[in-house]
Coordinates of C-alpha atoms and ligand atoms in Angstrom, one line a residue:
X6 CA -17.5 24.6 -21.1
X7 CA -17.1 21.3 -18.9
X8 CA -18.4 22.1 -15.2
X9 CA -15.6 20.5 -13.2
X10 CA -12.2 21.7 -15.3
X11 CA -9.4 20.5 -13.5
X12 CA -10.6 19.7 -10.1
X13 CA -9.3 16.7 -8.4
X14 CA -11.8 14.2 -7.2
X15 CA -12.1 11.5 -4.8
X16 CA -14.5 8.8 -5.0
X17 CA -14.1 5.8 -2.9
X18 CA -15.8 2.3 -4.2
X19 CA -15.3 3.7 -7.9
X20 CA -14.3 0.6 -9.2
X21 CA -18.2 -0.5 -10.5
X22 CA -21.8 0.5 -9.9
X23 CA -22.6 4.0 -8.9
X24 CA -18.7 4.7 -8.2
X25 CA -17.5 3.9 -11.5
X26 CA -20.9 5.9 -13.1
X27 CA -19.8 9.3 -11.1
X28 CA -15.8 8.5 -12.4
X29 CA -17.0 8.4 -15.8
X30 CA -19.3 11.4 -15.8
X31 CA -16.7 13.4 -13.7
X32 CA -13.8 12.3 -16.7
X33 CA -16.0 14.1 -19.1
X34 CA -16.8 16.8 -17.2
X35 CA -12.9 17.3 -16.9
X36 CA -12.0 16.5 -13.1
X37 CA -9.2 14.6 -12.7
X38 CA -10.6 11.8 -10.6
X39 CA -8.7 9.4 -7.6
X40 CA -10.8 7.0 -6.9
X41 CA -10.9 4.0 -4.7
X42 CA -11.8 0.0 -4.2
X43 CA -11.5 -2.8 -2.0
X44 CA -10.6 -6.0 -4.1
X45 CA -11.4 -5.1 -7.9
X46 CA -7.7 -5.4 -9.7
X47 CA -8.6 -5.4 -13.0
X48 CA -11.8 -3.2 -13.1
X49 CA -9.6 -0.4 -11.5
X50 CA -7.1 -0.8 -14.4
X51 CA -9.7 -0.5 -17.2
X52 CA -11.1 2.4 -15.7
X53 CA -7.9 4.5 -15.1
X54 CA -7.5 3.6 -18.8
X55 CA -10.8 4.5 -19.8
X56 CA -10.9 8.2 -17.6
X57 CA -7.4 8.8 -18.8
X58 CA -8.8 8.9 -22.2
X59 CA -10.9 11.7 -21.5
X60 CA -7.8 13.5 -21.3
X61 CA -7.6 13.5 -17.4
X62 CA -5.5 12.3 -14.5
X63 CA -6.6 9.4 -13.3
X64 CA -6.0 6.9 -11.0
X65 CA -7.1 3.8 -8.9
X66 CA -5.9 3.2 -5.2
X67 CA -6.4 0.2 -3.3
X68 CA -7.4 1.5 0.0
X69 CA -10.2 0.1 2.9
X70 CA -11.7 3.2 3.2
X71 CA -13.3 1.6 6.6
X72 CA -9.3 2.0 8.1
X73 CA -8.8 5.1 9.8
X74 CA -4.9 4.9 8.8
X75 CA -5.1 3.9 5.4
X76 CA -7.7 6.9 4.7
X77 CA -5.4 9.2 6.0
X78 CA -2.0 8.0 4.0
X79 CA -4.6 8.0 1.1
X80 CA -5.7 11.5 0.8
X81 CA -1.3 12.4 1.6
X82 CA -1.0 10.6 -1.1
X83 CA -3.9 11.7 -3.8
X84 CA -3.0 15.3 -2.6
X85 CA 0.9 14.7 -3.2
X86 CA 0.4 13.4 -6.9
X87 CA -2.8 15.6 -8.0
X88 CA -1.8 19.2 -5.8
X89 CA -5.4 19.1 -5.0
X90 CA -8.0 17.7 -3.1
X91 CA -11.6 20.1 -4.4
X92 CA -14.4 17.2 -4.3
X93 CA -14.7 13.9 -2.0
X94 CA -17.5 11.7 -2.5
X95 CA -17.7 9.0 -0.4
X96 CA -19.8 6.6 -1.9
X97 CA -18.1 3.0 -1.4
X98 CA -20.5 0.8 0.8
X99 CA -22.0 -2.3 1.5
X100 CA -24.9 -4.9 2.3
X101 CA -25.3 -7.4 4.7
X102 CA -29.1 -8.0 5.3
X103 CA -30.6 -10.0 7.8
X104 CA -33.7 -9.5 10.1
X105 CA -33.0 -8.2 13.5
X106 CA -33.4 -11.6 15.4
X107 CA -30.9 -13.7 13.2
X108 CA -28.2 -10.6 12.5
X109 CA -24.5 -11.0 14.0
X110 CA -22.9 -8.9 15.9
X111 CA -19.9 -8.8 13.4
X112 CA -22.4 -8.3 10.3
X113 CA -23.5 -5.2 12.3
X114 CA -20.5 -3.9 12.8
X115 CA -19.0 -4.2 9.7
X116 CA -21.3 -2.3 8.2
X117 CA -21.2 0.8 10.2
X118 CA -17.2 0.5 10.1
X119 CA -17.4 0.6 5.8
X120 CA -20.6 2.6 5.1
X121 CA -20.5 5.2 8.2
X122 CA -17.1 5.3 9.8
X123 CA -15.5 5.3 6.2
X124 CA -17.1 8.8 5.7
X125 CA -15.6 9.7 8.9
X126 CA -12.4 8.5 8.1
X127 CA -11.9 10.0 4.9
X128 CA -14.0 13.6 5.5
X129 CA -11.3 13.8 8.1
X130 CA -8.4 13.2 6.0
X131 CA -9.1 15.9 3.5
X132 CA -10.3 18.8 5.9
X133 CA -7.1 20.3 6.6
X134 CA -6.2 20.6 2.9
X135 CA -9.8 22.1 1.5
X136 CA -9.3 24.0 4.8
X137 CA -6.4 25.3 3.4
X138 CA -7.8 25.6 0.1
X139 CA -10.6 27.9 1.8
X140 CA -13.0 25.5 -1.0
X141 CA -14.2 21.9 -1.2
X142 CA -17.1 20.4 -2.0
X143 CA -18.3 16.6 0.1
X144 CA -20.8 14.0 -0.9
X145 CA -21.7 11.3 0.8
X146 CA -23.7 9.0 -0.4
X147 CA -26.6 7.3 2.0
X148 CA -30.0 6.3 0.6
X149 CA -33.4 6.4 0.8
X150 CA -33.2 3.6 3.9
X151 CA -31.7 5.6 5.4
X152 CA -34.3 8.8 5.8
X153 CA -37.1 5.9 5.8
X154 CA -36.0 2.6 7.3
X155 CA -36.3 -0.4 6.0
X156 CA -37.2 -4.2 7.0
X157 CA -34.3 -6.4 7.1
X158 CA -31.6 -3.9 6.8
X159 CA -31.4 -2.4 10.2
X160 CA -27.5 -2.4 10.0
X161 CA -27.1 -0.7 6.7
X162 CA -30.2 2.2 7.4
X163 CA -28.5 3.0 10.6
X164 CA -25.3 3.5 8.4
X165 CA -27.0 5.8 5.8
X166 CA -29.4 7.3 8.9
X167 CA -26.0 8.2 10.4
X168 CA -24.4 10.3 7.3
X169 CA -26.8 12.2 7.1
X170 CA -26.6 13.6 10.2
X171 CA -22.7 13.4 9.4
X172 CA -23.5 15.5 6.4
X173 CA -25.4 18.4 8.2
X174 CA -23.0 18.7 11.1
X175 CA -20.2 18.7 8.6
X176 CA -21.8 21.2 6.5
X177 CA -22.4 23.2 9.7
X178 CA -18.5 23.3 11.2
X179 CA -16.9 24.3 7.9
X180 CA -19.6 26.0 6.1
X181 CA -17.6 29.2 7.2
X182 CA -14.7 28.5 5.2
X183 CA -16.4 27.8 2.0
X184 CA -16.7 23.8 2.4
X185 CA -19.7 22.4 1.3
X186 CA -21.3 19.0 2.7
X187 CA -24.2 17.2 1.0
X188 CA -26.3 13.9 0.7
X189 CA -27.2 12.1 -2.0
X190 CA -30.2 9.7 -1.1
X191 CA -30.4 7.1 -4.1
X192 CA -33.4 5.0 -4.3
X193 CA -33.2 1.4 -6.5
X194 CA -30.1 2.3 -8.6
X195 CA -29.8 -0.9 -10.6
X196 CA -26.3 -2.1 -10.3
X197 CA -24.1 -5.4 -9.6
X198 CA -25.7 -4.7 -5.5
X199 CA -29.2 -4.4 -6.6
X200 CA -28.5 -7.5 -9.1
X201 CA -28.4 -10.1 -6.4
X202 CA -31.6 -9.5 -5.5
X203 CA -34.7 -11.6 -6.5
X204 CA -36.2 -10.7 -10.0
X205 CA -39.6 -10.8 -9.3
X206 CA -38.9 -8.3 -5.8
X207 CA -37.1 -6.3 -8.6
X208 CA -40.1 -6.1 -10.8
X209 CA -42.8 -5.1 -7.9
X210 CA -40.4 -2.8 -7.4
X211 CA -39.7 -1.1 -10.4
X212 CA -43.7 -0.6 -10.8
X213 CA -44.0 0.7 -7.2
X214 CA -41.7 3.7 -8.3
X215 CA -43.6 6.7 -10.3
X216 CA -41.0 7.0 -13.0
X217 CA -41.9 3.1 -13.3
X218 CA -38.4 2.5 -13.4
X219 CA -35.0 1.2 -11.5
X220 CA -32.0 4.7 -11.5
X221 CA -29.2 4.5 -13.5
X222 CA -25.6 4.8 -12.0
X223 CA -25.8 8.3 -14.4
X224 CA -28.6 9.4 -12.4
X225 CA -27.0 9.7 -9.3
X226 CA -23.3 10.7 -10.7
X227 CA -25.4 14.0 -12.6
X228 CA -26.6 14.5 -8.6
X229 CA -23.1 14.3 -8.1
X230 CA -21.9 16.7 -10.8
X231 CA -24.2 19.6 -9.5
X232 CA -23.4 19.2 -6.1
X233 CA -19.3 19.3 -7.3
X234 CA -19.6 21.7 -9.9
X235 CA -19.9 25.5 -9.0
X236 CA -23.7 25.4 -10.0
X237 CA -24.8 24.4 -6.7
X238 CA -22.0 27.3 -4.6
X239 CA -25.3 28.1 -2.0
X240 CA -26.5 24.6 -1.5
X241 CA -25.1 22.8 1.5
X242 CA -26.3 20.4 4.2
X243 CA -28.9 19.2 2.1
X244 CA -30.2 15.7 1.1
X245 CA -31.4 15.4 -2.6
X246 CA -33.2 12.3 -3.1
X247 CA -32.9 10.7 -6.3
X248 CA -34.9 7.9 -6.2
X249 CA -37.7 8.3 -9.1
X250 CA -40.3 9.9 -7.0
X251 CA -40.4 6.6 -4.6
X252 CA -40.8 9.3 -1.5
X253 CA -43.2 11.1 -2.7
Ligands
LIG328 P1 -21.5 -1.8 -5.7 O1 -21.8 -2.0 -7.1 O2 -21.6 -3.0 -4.8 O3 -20.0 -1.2 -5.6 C1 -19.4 -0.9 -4.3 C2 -18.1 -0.2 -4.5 O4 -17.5 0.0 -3.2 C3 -17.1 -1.1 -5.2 O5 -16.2 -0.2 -6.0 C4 -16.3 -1.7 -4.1 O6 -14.9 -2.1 -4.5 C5 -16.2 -0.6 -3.1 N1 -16.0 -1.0 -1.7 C6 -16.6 -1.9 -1.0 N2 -16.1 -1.9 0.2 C7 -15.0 -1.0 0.3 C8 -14.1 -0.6 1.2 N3 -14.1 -1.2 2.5 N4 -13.2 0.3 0.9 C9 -13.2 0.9 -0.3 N5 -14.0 0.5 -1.3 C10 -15.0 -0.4 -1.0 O7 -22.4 -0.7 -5.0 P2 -23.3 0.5 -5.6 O8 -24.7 -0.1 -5.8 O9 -22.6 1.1 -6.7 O10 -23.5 1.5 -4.4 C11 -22.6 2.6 -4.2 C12 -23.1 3.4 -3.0 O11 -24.4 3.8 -3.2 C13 -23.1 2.6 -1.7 O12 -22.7 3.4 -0.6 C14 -24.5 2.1 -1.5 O13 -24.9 1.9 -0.2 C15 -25.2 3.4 -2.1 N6 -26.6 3.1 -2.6 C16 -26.8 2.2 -3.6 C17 -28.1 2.0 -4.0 C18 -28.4 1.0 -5.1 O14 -29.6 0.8 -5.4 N7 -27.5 0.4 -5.8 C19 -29.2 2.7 -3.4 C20 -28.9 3.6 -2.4 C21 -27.6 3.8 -2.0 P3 -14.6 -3.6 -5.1 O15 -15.1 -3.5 -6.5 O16 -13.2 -3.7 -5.0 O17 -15.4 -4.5 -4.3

């Protein structure tokens, strides 16, 4: 039996990395998956093609999911051409390091507006229909600097600080009507983000963790799948870490 038969899922940034891992997982699983990204033409065409061979509806949107507008014409528009809206999992983000004493104002703000206000913007967009639906499950995906902190990052930890205190006042508002809201807290989940970082960081880093090694995309998007499916229908406003043991 595949755990997510026809439920129609959102996932914003699905176009690589993490996003595209949960798409693919979700395909197989048999959701019919809407998912989102900012620039990435061509990688959004291979993997409607590639989902839609896994016998599913699938599409790509291209959609700023840090507009308040666009989110909302978005999800009238998924809910339109699917019929349903079950899971959202916003997961698109990004990185703009710098220490505290040399970071912009605008570097600051942007990423609140794309990692935090996105989850706003889009968790508002779909409430009324899973209201309606009297069932939905949310994800939103922060990380583990976010529940610790982390030099050099002050902008993006406050982002992922911030959903998670999204998630549980979420999770308490609609809990009552059978909406589910949960975190995912990845740890160092190597994709194209992680990629630009120095290789011998990389290394210390992989040994520091006690499964001795960097998370896979699959990793998280089997978080994902439990937290869709209907195996996890008592579990909400939680934050599962899935990070390798590095909080431990
Ligand atoms: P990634 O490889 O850089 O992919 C980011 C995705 O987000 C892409 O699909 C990108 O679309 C999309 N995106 C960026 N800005 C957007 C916007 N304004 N509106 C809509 N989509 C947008 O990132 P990743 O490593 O997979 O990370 C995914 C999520 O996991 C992020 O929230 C990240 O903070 C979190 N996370 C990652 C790690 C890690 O180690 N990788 C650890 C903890 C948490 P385009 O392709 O069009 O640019």
């Amino acid at each position: 039996m595949k755990l997510l038969e026809g439920k129609t899922t959102i996932i914003t940034g699905g176009s690589r990395g993490i996003g595209k891992g949960i798409a693919q997982i979700f395909a197989q699983q048999g959701a019919n998956v809407a998912f989102t990204y900012s620039s990435s033409v061509e990688a959004a065409k291979e993997l409607e093609n590639e989902l839609a061979g896994y016998g599913v509806k699938a599409k790509g949107y291209q959609s700023n999911a840090a507009d308040f507008e666009q989110s909302q014409e978005l999800a009238k528009e998924i809910h339109k051409e699917f019929g349903s809206i079950d899971v959202l999992i916003n997961n698109a983000g990004i990185t703009k390091d710098n220490l505290l004493m040399r970071i912009s104002e605008e570097d600051f703000d942007k990423v609140i507006e794309v990692n935090l206000k996105s989850v706003f913007n889009m968790t508002k967009a779909v409430q009324r229909i899973m209201l309606k639906q009297r069932q939905g499950s949310i994800i939103n995906m922060s990380s583990v600097v976010g529940v610790k902190g982390n030099a050099g990052q002050t902008n993006y930890a406050a982002s992922k600080a911030g959903i998670l205190g999204f998630t549980k006042s979420v999770a308490l508002e609609i809990g009552s009507r059978n909406i589910r809201c949960n975190a995912i807290a990845p740890g160092f989940i190597e994709t194209e983000m992680t990629a630009k970082l120095d290789q011998q960081v990389v290394e210390g880093w992989r040994n520091a963790i006690p499964l001795k090694r960097g998370g896979t995309p699959a990793d998280v998007a089997n978080a994902c799948l439990f937290l869709a499916s209907d195996l996890s229908t008592y579990v909400t406003g939680q934050v599962i870490n899935v990070d390798g043991g590095m909080l431990t």
